[in-house]
Every structure is written in structure tokens, then in C-alpha cells.
Amino acid sequence: MSISTGTARARQSLPVEPEAGSRRLNTAKALQEAIGSQMEQDDSVFVMGEDVAAYGGIFSSTTGLLEKFGPQRIIDTPISESAFIGLGIGAAVEGMRPIVELMFVDFFGVCMDQIYNHMAKIHYESGGNVRVPMVLMTAVGGGYSDGAQHSQTLWGTFAHLPGMKVVVPSNPYDAKGLMTAAIRSDDPVVYMFHKGVMGLAWMAKNRRSIGAVPEQDYVVPIGKAKVVREGSDVSLVTLSLSVHHSLDVAEQLAGEGISVEVLDLRSLVPLDREAVIATATKTGKVIVVDEDYQSFGLSGEIAATIAEHDPALLKHFSRVCVPDVPIPYARELEYAVLPTAARIEAAVRTAVTA
Amino acid sequence: MSISTGTARARQSLPVEPEAGSRRLNTAKALQEAIGSQMEQDDSVFVMGEDVAAYGGIFSSTTGLLEKFGPQRIIDTPISESAFIGLGIGAAVEGMRPIVELMFVDFFGVCMDQIYNHMAKIHYESGGNVRVPMVLMTAVGGGYSDGAQHSQTLWGTFAHLPGMKVVVPSNPYDAKGLMTAAIRSDDPVVYMFHKGVMGLAWMAKNRRSIGAVPEQDYVVPIGKAKVVREGSDVSLVTLSLSVHHSLDVAEQLAGEGISVEVLDLRSLVPLDREAVIATATKTGKVIVVDEDYQSFGLSGEIAATIAEHDPALLKHFSRVCVPDVPIPYARELEYAVLPTAARIEAAVRTAVTA
Amino acid sequence: MTMETTEVTADLSTGQRLALLREMILIRTFEEAVLREYHADKSPGFDIGKGLIPGEMHLSAGQEPVAAGLCAHLETGDALTATHRPHHLAIAKGMDLRSLAGEIFGRESGLGHGRGGHMHLFDPATHFSCSGIVAEGFPAALGQAFAFQRAGTSNVAAAVAGEGAANAGPFHESLNLAALWKLPVIFVIEDNDWGISVARNASTSVPTNAVRAAGYGMPGVRVEGNDVEAVHAAAGEAVARARAGGGPSLIEVHTLRLWGHFEGDAQGYRPELADVPGRDPIPAYQRKLRDAGLLSEADLAEMEGEARTRVEDAVEHAKAAPAPNPAEALKYVFVEGE
Amino acid sequence: MTMETTEVTADLSTGQRLALLREMILIRTFEEAVLREYHADKSPGFDIGKGLIPGEMHLSAGQEPVAAGLCAHLETGDALTATHRPHHLAIAKGMDLRSLAGEIFGRESGLGHGRGGHMHLFDPATHFSCSGIVAEGFPAALGQAFAFQRAGTSNVAAAVAGEGAANAGPFHESLNLAALWKLPVIFVIEDNDWGISVARNASTSVPTNAVRAAGYGMPGVRVEGNDVEAVHAAAGEAVARARAGGGPSLIEVHTLRLWGHFEGDAQGYRPELADVPGRDPIPAYQRKLRDAGLLSEADLAEMEGEARTRVEDAVEHAKAAPAPNPAEALKYVFVEGE
Ligand SMILES: Cc1ncc(C[n+]2csc(CCOP(=O)(O)OP(=O)(O)O)c2C)c(N)n1
Ligand SMILES: Cc1ncc(C[n+]2csc(CCOP(=O)(O)OP(=O)(O)O)c2C)c(N)n1
Ligand SMILES: [Mg+2]
Ligand SMILES: [Mg+2]
């Protein structure tokens, strides 16, 4: 167990959000690069999970790492999530920096006790004496007919429970910078990547799943949202794959003279409340676009954040989320409940005329 | 497995919220009475959980039932929450009506998969063909220094995940009527009782934990909030033990001419959005008092419900919740984060002058 | 408490043997049709979300002996819970092929009206269910067995999962509880050597899960050889024990995942890949019956023909069925309207 | 894979024996002081939230042989994870009594500055931790053992929990993983016959958890008699095996819950209640040592005196320490400020 005495190890400081440069990677590669680079520099970092070694991660989060680092540091586990996530916690408590993959976030129910009662609470319960510098990495999201147990995002569930940071990259650049920040963080970080932003060969590709990524190491600070498109009529507050749909809609509606601002939250914990308030102040019309279940989640928190700050700010508030229904299997049904571009567009049109 | 053909069995209809009468019970007794009465009428109802038999439930939810119904229907289990909650689901699917106790809601992490991926989703995934008429009963809440793993309410976590009703009684009358409704419901119902409203001999007693309860059977419909005190200046939207603190504050401030309305939500799923909007319309100043963690939970959902309906309604919005911190052990710290009467009062005073 | 390696040559009638083969052929024919339809319209490239059958697809080819051998002993009123790889068991349990195909194609005619998909099949008619969460199907079987026991019937519940699932907590909790309460459950582990890309010896600290039965005071047996008759014998004992009130049993069958973990799995991690087709249990069983003079070419042709007819009927029916109405996506969350 | 019932008369020196007794006396003295302080100000009636020590209180009186026998083999750098009933193990592992008492009293001087409480003790100095969630302490020990192994040390991790915990999923997952990866872990089950009000035979399908070790390919042993020397012997073997790279072991000790599950538990469910005090292991061990001529009255008085002095010092220190500052209730959620 590590006694808290400032940062555990001196680390060279890294550039914060440098210029993107011209090299283009998909999100999966950017993620692998962040992990690989940190592993090269720090022996205490290792990766553990189901099918992370020879398979390279079901969603390619660890492709190529076994070849580089061998089976002592890229470790396949039995299907024993409580045991191996707990193992990660114990190793972190002794000063290692585990990156543990939970294959699908939908499986949280078999191991949530380790996550929320242990990983997230030990630092507090120990009065700051014990740190848990661990990354819990997990795939989220639907859109490819994987049904009710393999298509959820569930970030609201994690963000509701205190003690863990919750990071949700939407593109390759952020994926690398946020993973680097997560590995270097002395706090436990839940890193949720949407399958649909990874740029996987075997899934419908969003054109923004490939983008410019610096070769050097850098961090995207955890807790800073980003205005990914400026606008003045309506704000789309969103994250993850929904950023791309939101940008698509914003581009399209720009032709009609509707000016849409898009805020990519990038993390739920910490939530960049200032950025939320800033965009609300600017447009007065806020639509939350969220692939998580609508009620008791992110969209409500955005409303509360604004209302608490100044209820007069809001001229319009609406939500394009998954209504409170298990994710259906059939494509027709699933796309009826996902936050599609069509639903976002309709919501923006309603907002501008409101 | 039961094929869906209307309600599984014809049941005599019960009075809905009858006059309370003059017999007074504490909440625990009211709850036991509801279970006992339904067990007498329906052989398919049974109770299962840790220490529910000879012990009578750690928080007295099942006191006296073993004596009446014997060990075949009041069943102690091993500490195997996934197995016995899943057993309840399997029995429910075959037409029984299990009442399964999860001793503390804080333990949800060891069995959440059964709860949210199975209990809550089977009816939907089966296209309505399979019903899961089960009650998951669990104790919530802090205030007696039980620390970070035994003091949470977590209702926001359950309410965020679709497919289960979430019921939270605040007093003996509702406890009986809501439990009766829960047992008779063909949907899975999570029934969350706060230890502090049970009227336990060994815990600080709230004077409202004893109240008038009809001897007859009756239901309190799941999904209907109740204005437990009318007021015109500020609305306290709340539930469970916080209802009592809110009423205390409302009574006290009435002497100063501050008129506080108190809305007891009584269930989170379904959420009585009309009642929320009605009280917001009346006072324009809404304070959510919630013993759950503040962010990404109930308080946000209340803000979103109002903002979505009409953002102009709100003149003031604030929250008296547990800030995003594990529940501390030391009394001084715990009472600094709980939604105490003092914090509620301060929030009301701020609201009236806002 | 026993652990035996069984090589049973059970005393089966020719009719029983042919029925086992017929069942396995029906299952394989169904899965080959699903395979064909699944890949028919995913190109160019391979897009998992595209086509008439989208999503993950876990086929059970090679594991038919488990389904046929076990389900030969199960009645309609008995329960069966399965996993993400459920078709062989669903079919052997007697699920209507049209309802099954309809659900796989995501049609309104499907078992779950397209809400569930191939990992979430719930059939009240055959008491069949499955779950896409590893090992989480075990507990439901306890509850069904409990309900049967309380109702005074002699029905039993079988719970089937892979060897990977046997390292998950609910396996342990369920075996203990079933043994403690003497519930009529048959636990069946399909050891196909792999949990996705993780080999059995990289996940399991003992050579067979059969030895774990002793930790619960229940009989445990391992069936080698992926032999339908050996499964039939072991399952027969276990089912009879459960029906007679003798409590639960554990059977591990060393079986074979003939194809990838799911469709699209290149199986680069699998060294023995070249040998796999040669270990197919269906031709092997056909050979055995033919060699013993119990199976004629005509018999076989009839079985295959019948299977093809039934399967293609189910596939055609599914393709012709309407898609679910998007306006009804929220239907069935609750029985009683929110 | 062995299951033995051990009645070891280990070859211990007098010094070792007296040290075991001294440890047990220190633990008991500490718990008696907590008992006294806990109940001192909860009346009239009994209000769990009242008093200088509020909240649930799970005392370990009767289970000292487990702590003393096991921890005699553990070094400061070895890890130990415990449960809701952690004091005996914390003390035997060498936790500073003032820090422990401070946390129990909820003071700023406590191990966790009052944030944790008696079920949540995290001590970097002794690598001790515990959890109020049954069985969820096992996995952390794996991780500590893993870190020790990777660091090339010979340190080990011990994970202790009750017989009730052995029916929970993480027990199974942890034993399998520890055996699979040959982690230096010693699993210790304290079988005190009860999980709150549920008797062992109403929760566990086998007479002893020691038989379950075979399901993981690790040695399993049951120690009867609540005898500190027998625990010492069994633990010595297991710790030596782990240190030498021989992998994990399971030890079940049949011990005794002398008092209620928690304070306030009337134990109406416990038929053998009248016999319990007579089974107290500390007087029994004193008698044994006295009869063997190894313990004088003076020795005993000295041990008891020393224990009293240390314990009362810790209690006084805690009482004198300041309460945590309510304004700092949010401190320590994150290392790096939100
Ligand atoms: C709790 C949980 N963890 C992980 C997964 C992902 N997963 C699906 S199938 C599978 C492998 C299962 O292996 P096994 O139990 O042997 O069954 P098989 O696929 O070989 O039939 C895994 C890891 C899951 N669905 N649920
Ligand atoms: C997962 C979980 N389930 C239930 C509980 C409630 N609980 C606390 S201690 C206990 C009994 C534990 O029995 P055992 O493991 O034998 O330990 P003992 O108390 O006898 O030391 C129970 C059921 C819990 N804390 N965590
Ligand atoms: Mg397998
Ligand atoms: Mg015990």
C-alpha cells in the first residue's frame, strides 16, 4: 500500500493538448498507442482482462500489445470479473498501475461491488492514505443489434457513484490524451470507449473515427469539455458517438442558417459545469444528446446544473436520449430508441422555433 | 413460465388509499402486516433472504412471519445474493410471487446483474411473454454511523435502469399500501425502506415512523406522489426519511410566515411528473431534498422534468442532497453531508429571498 | 462426490439412437442455415450490424451431442437455461423453429417480437430461457426447480453453460444453494476448450470441473469424447436422480466448438484449428451407426431432408414476417403501463 | 488436494507459546475496552447511532486463535485482508492501537481520519485492509500477492473471511485465480458456526470448506478445536508454501463467536448460547500452558497488565483526539482535486 506523499513517482510533465499534426489514426490505434507508450515508460503499468492478449481485445483496445510486452504484462483472465478487477485494485494499492478491461460495460453487474465499494471508496475511507491508481477500461454503446445486455452506455450509473473519474472520449485525439491522463492519474478512472468511435474494420465506420493524432505523448486533462463546433442558436450538449451525429446535424443545418453549438463533455466526472453554463448562457436553448437511458442520468444533471446556476438562462431544454427501455434487438426498434441524427435534427428544429 | 394473458390470477380488488383510521403502527409492523396478509391469501408468495426467518430481518421487515408461515415460506439463505435473487426470478417466471430481501441496498454490486439484466429485462426481451412478478425489498439510508458501505440510498441507480418499478415509502400507511401493491404487481418492484422510518427500537425514532394504518388490505398505487403539506412559497420535492425532515422544517417556518409545500414522491419509477410540474407551477421555487448522491440522480431528473415542460416555470432551483462523497463514518462528517433539517431550512431561506 | 471419466456404452434402442442423430442433424441444419443467412448480406467487408441477421452470432456447431443427449431426458414441463450460445439447446428442448428463426431475424413473429435477439430467448411453452451474461443463467434454473418442487411436480431444471462460466461466482453460489436445498437441477458444463480466445488451461485451475462437484456434496462426472450416447447416459442418471428427489448433479462434457466464438472470429489464437473439422461429432456418430448397421443411407437422407424442410420453412417464415413496428419500441417494458 | 483434520501439536518454543497467548490477551483486552466504551453511552434503551462509538460493532472475541496463529507467520510487508469483523486481525498484524482506536471512535487521529470506521481500516504501514462487504476482501489479496510476486519479493497475502463468505461468488473466483496463477495467498476461513443468525449447516452444502480446496487444486485443511497452536501449525505450512512459490492454500478454522454478531444482537436464534462462555479459547489456552508449567501467574499478570496499559492508552488517546472537521467532509474523495 502506498502512503500518500504527493504524486507517487516523479513524472516528466507532458504537453497538454498539443497541435494534432497530420498523422491520422483510428481511435483504437490511438488508444493502443497511449497504453503502449505508458507501458514502455513505467514498468508498473500492466493490462489485464478477458481476451486482451492474443485476441487483442474484443474491440481492439489492446491489439499488438502482447507482441510488444509479453504475457507477463498483457494478461488474459478467467471470466471472473470480481476477482480480477479486485486483483487490479489490490495491485494498485501496492503501487502498480493496472489497466483492467471490463469487456462490455453491460457486465458491470457482476463486479460492481469491487468497482464502486472498493476501487472508488478506498482513498476516501483511508483518509487519503491509500491510493488506487487504476484504469478500468470498458466498451459501451449500441447500434449494431447486440441486444439489451450488450448495447448500453451506462455512464450515468458510474458517474452517480462517487470516487471514480469517468472519461468518455469521442475521437482518436482525445482517446490518446485521455488514456495517457488516466494512466498517470493517481485516482481510479473509468475509461469508456464507444465501439462506434473505435474505427473497427467490422463495424459501420463513422468518418470521424479516424483523425489526426500527435506521435508524441500528451494529455487531455480529465474534466475539461470542449466546444467542438461554435454556434449561437442552440446548444447540443453531448459526448461519445453522439458528438459525431450532433456534428453531422450541425453541419447540415448550417446550410439553412441554423447555428448549432456542439459541446463534447469528454468526461462526466469531473463534469465541466462551467462549459455547460457557458454554452447555455450563449444560446439559451439546450438539448442533451445522450445514448444512455434518459431518466436519472446525465441529461438531468445538465438541466440541474443550469437551473441551479440561474433558472432564467434556459429558454428551452430537451433531451434526445434512449427512452427508458432495454435496448431492443431488432434494427427497426433499436434505431427508434437511439439518439440518431434524425431525432437530433428534429429536436433542433423544435428548439429553434420554440 | 407464465404466458401473458391479462393478469395472472383474478384477484379481488382492494380499496385505494382508504381513510387511515385510528390504529397506530410503526412502519416495520405495517410492512410485516402487508406481507403477512398477502401470504395468507396467496400460496405463491414467499419470502427469502439473509436472516429473514428466526432473526426476522435485520431491520424487522419480516418479524413474526416465520412463526406464522414456517420455514418453507420464510426462508433463510446463504450469503449468495446472485444465486438467491436469481432463484427468485426463476420462481417468479414460473408463476410464484417471491419477496426477496437484499439486506442493505449497498450490496447491490454483488448481484446487480440478476437485478438489472434479468429481473428488469426479461419481460421486455420476451416480448411480453414472460412476467417477473417479484418484489426486491431492501434497506436504505444512513444517519447512524454505519460507514460508506452500509449507509447509502442508491435509488437513483435503480431508477436509471429500465424495467423495474422503484418504490420508496416514507411512513407506515404508505409502507403497507405500497407493499400490497408491489406484491400484487405483475412487474418487478424494488421496494426500498429507509431504516430511519421503520420505527426500530434500537435506532433514533422519528415521530412520524408511527402512524395510523387501516387493518384492512388496501393499495397505495405505485406511481402517485402525494402533497403531504400544501404551501405556496417554496416546494420541497422529496421522499423517504427526508419527507420528515422537510415537514419539520415546513412546520417550523410556517411560524415565520414562510409557506412550504412538501411533495412526497413515493416512487421513482414511475415518477409522478405531473405532480412535480404541478408543485413547480404553484411555487416556481423548487428544492429537491434527496439522501442519495447529488449528481446524476433524482435531483437532476426533477430539474429536467420541469425544464422540459416549461423552463420559464422555474424561478429557483436548488438541491439538498448528499454531495458526491462516500458516506463518512464519523458523526460530525456524516451529518455534514446528510440532508439535515438545518440544511433544508437554509435552502428554503435562500429560496424565499431569491 | 465421485469423479469418473465415463465412456458409457448405454443400452439404447435403435430408435433412441436414430432420434439422437435426427436431433443433431436438425440442429446442425438450422445453424448452417443461420450461418448462410447471417453472412449473405454483410459484405463488402464484414459489417456486423448489417444484413437480415445483424449483431453477434454465437453458433453451437460441434456441441450438438450435449443438447441431444441431455434433452432426450427432458419433458416439456422441465426447464432449461442456456447461454449466449443457445440454439442447439433451444431446438432440442423443442422450441418452435419459426419462433426461433423469427427472433433471430428480429421479426415481429419472433419469440420476443424482435425485442430479445438470439441471446435472449424466452419460451414459456418449453420453459426455455437464456442469457448473454456468462454464468448468470444458473440462478434462474434454481428458481424454476424450486417452483417445481413447491408445486409438488417431478419436473426438473437443467442449467447449461461453458467451461469459462464455471469460473464465475454464480456457478459456485448456484451449486451450493442447489445442493443445500436438494433442488432438482442438472448442471451441465460444455467444455469446448475455449472461452472466446482463452484456453481452458489458462482459465481453470483444475483439469475438469467435475472435481468441483465434491465441494458441494453432489455427484460430478466428466464425459469425454463428445459422444452423444455418453452424454445421454450421464444425463439420464442425473435427471432421474433429480426427479426422484435426490438433488442436483454436475456433468461436464468435453465437447467441440467447431466454428469461431462468434461469426467474424478469425480464431488466430487457436493452434489446433486445422484438426477441428475432423473432430465433428455428427459424421462420427453417423459412421458409428452405419458401421453398426443401424443407419441406412435412406434413413440419413430422410433425416436430412426433414431437417432441411423444417429449417427452410422457419427461415422463409421469418423472412416473410413483418419487422416490428418502430412506434411500438417501448411496448413491453412493463406489464402494467407506466 | 488433501483434506485433513489436523490436531497438530506443533513444536513450539515456550517463547512462541507465550507470544501467542500475549497476542490473544491484547486482542481481547482491546475488544473488551471497545465493548465497554461502545455501550457506555447508548442508553436509555439502546440507540445504535448514539455515543462515542456509534454504528455497527462486530467484535471478534473467541476468534483470537485465528489472528494470533496466522499472524505469527506474517511480516510487516505481508498483506492481510479482513472483513466486517477485523480487530483481532488488525491487532495481530501489528496495527498501531492508537490509530485503530482513533478510527473506531471516529476521530481525526484515526487511521482514516474518521472517514472509514471500524469496518474500513486501511493501513499502509502493515498492508492491512478490510471490507464490510462479505467475501469482497478476497480479490484485493490476490492483487497484493500479484504485486509482491511481480516485485520479486517473497511477501505473501492472507485473506480471511467467515464461513458465510465461503458461499459467495468471489470466494470461488479468487481461489481459482490464485491457484491458476500460483499467487502467494493464504485463504483462511473462520468458521464460527454462524453467519449472523444463519447456522453453517443452513448455508453450506458440505461439512467443511476444506473439501472445496480440491476444486482448485490447492491444499485444504480444517483446524478443529479453536486451538491457536493448531492454527499456527497450519498457517506456518501455508505461509511457507506461498513464500516458496508453491501457490495458495486454504485453511478453515473451526472457531467461536463468543458474543453476538454485532453489539445489540440478542442471539435468540442461537440454541447453544448457554455453553458458549465455557468454550472461550483464551482461558483454555492459559490453562493448558499453566498445566504444562509454562505460564506463571506473574507472567499472566504481566501480559494482562501490559495489554491494559496499551489499550487504555489507545482509548484515552482516541477520546482526547479532535473530531474531524465537518468543513472537510469532502476531503479525500480524490487525490487530485475535482
Ligand atoms: C459476465 C460476462 N463476462 C464476459 C462476457 C463476454 N463473453 C461472452 S461469451 C464468453 C466466453 C464464454 O466461454 P464459455 O463459458 O466457455 O462458453 P463458450 O462461448 O465456449 O460456449 C465471454 C468471455 C459475458 N458475456 N459475460
Ligand atoms: C455481500 C454481503 N451480503 C450480506 C452482508 C451482511 N452481512 C454482514 S456480516 C454477515 C454474516 C457473515 O458471516 P460470516 O462470513 O460467517 O462471518 P462472521 O460474521 O461469522 O464473522 C452478513 C450476512 C454483507 N455485509 N455483504
Ligand atoms: Mg467454452
Ligand atoms: Mg461466521
PDB file of N, CA and C and ligand atoms in Angstrom, chain A residues 79, chain C residues 63 84-85 161-165 189-196 198 200 255 257 261, ligand 3:
ATOM      1  N   ILE A  79     -13.083 -15.780 -16.680  1.00  0.00           N
ATOM      2  CA  ILE A  79     -14.301 -14.956 -16.638  1.00  0.00           C
ATOM      3  C   ILE A  79     -14.714 -14.807 -15.179  1.00  0.00           C
TER       4      ILE A  79
ATOM      5  N   GLN C  63     -21.398 -28.898 -30.756  1.00  0.00           N
ATOM      6  CA  GLN C  63     -21.875 -29.135 -29.391  1.00  0.00           C
ATOM      7  C   GLN C  63     -23.252 -29.811 -29.377  1.00  0.00           C
ATOM      8  N   HIS C  84     -25.255 -17.465 -24.147  1.00  0.00           N
ATOM      9  CA  HIS C  84     -25.130 -16.734 -25.412  1.00  0.00           C
ATOM     10  C   HIS C  84     -25.104 -17.673 -26.612  1.00  0.00           C
ATOM     11  N   ARG C  85     -24.867 -18.950 -26.380  1.00  0.00           N
ATOM     12  CA  ARG C  85     -24.767 -19.940 -27.462  1.00  0.00           C
ATOM     13  C   ARG C  85     -25.917 -20.931 -27.276  1.00  0.00           C
ATOM     14  N   ALA C 161     -23.935 -24.261 -19.295  1.00  0.00           N
ATOM     15  CA  ALA C 161     -23.034 -23.144 -19.587  1.00  0.00           C
ATOM     16  C   ALA C 161     -21.666 -23.699 -19.953  1.00  0.00           C
ATOM     17  N   GLY C 162     -20.813 -22.809 -20.445  1.00  0.00           N
ATOM     18  CA  GLY C 162     -19.496 -23.231 -20.898  1.00  0.00           C
ATOM     19  C   GLY C 162     -18.500 -23.397 -19.765  1.00  0.00           C
ATOM     20  N   GLU C 163     -17.353 -23.975 -20.095  1.00  0.00           N
ATOM     21  CA  GLU C 163     -16.321 -24.164 -19.069  1.00  0.00           C
ATOM     22  C   GLU C 163     -15.795 -22.819 -18.577  1.00  0.00           C
ATOM     23  N   GLY C 164     -15.894 -21.808 -19.433  1.00  0.00           N
ATOM     24  CA  GLY C 164     -15.479 -20.477 -18.986  1.00  0.00           C
ATOM     25  C   GLY C 164     -16.377 -19.974 -17.864  1.00  0.00           C
ATOM     26  N   ALA C 165     -17.655 -20.277 -17.973  1.00  0.00           N
ATOM     27  CA  ALA C 165     -18.630 -19.826 -16.980  1.00  0.00           C
ATOM     28  C   ALA C 165     -18.402 -20.464 -15.618  1.00  0.00           C
ATOM     29  N   ILE C 189     -21.836 -28.510 -17.835  1.00  0.00           N
ATOM     30  CA  ILE C 189     -20.771 -27.650 -18.345  1.00  0.00           C
ATOM     31  C   ILE C 189     -20.338 -28.158 -19.711  1.00  0.00           C
ATOM     32  N   GLU C 190     -20.447 -27.291 -20.689  1.00  0.00           N
ATOM     33  CA  GLU C 190     -19.954 -27.612 -22.031  1.00  0.00           C
ATOM     34  C   GLU C 190     -18.509 -27.143 -22.118  1.00  0.00           C
ATOM     35  N   ASP C 191     -17.609 -28.075 -21.927  1.00  0.00           N
ATOM     36  CA  ASP C 191     -16.193 -27.715 -22.041  1.00  0.00           C
ATOM     37  C   ASP C 191     -15.775 -27.842 -23.502  1.00  0.00           C
ATOM     38  N   ASN C 192     -15.750 -26.708 -24.193  1.00  0.00           N
ATOM     39  CA  ASN C 192     -15.320 -26.731 -25.601  1.00  0.00           C
ATOM     40  C   ASN C 192     -13.891 -26.209 -25.731  1.00  0.00           C
ATOM     41  N   ASP C 193     -13.170 -26.252 -24.634  1.00  0.00           N
ATOM     42  CA  ASP C 193     -11.744 -25.906 -24.574  1.00  0.00           C
ATOM     43  C   ASP C 193     -11.461 -24.399 -24.635  1.00  0.00           C
ATOM     44  N   TRP C 194     -12.431 -23.604 -25.008  1.00  0.00           N
ATOM     45  CA  TRP C 194     -12.183 -22.185 -25.205  1.00  0.00           C
ATOM     46  C   TRP C 194     -13.278 -21.317 -24.601  1.00  0.00           C
ATOM     47  N   GLY C 195     -12.874 -20.221 -24.021  1.00  0.00           N
ATOM     48  CA  GLY C 195     -13.784 -19.139 -23.671  1.00  0.00           C
ATOM     49  C   GLY C 195     -13.333 -17.974 -24.544  1.00  0.00           C
ATOM     50  N   ILE C 196     -14.012 -17.756 -25.623  1.00  0.00           N
ATOM     51  CA  ILE C 196     -13.527 -16.895 -26.715  1.00  0.00           C
ATOM     52  C   ILE C 196     -12.098 -17.346 -27.048  1.00  0.00           C
ATOM     53  N   VAL C 198      -9.542 -17.612 -24.793  1.00  0.00           N
ATOM     54  CA  VAL C 198      -8.797 -18.055 -23.615  1.00  0.00           C
ATOM     55  C   VAL C 198      -8.982 -19.564 -23.451  1.00  0.00           C
ATOM     56  N   ARG C 200      -8.925 -23.332 -21.961  1.00  0.00           N
ATOM     57  CA  ARG C 200      -9.362 -23.844 -20.658  1.00  0.00           C
ATOM     58  C   ARG C 200      -8.241 -23.836 -19.634  1.00  0.00           C
ATOM     59  N   THR C 255     -16.597 -31.133 -25.175  1.00  0.00           N
ATOM     60  CA  THR C 255     -17.220 -31.022 -26.484  1.00  0.00           C
ATOM     61  C   THR C 255     -16.339 -30.196 -27.407  1.00  0.00           C
ATOM     62  N   ARG C 257     -16.011 -26.707 -30.097  1.00  0.00           N
ATOM     63  CA  ARG C 257     -16.524 -25.523 -30.799  1.00  0.00           C
ATOM     64  C   ARG C 257     -16.007 -25.612 -32.225  1.00  0.00           C
ATOM     65  N   HIS C 261     -15.766 -18.312 -32.014  1.00  0.00           N
ATOM     66  CA  HIS C 261     -16.577 -17.953 -30.862  1.00  0.00           C
ATOM     67  C   HIS C 261     -17.871 -17.304 -31.312  1.00  0.00           C
TER      68      HIS C 261
HETATM   69 MG    MG E   3     -16.073 -22.613 -23.746  1.00  0.00          MG
END
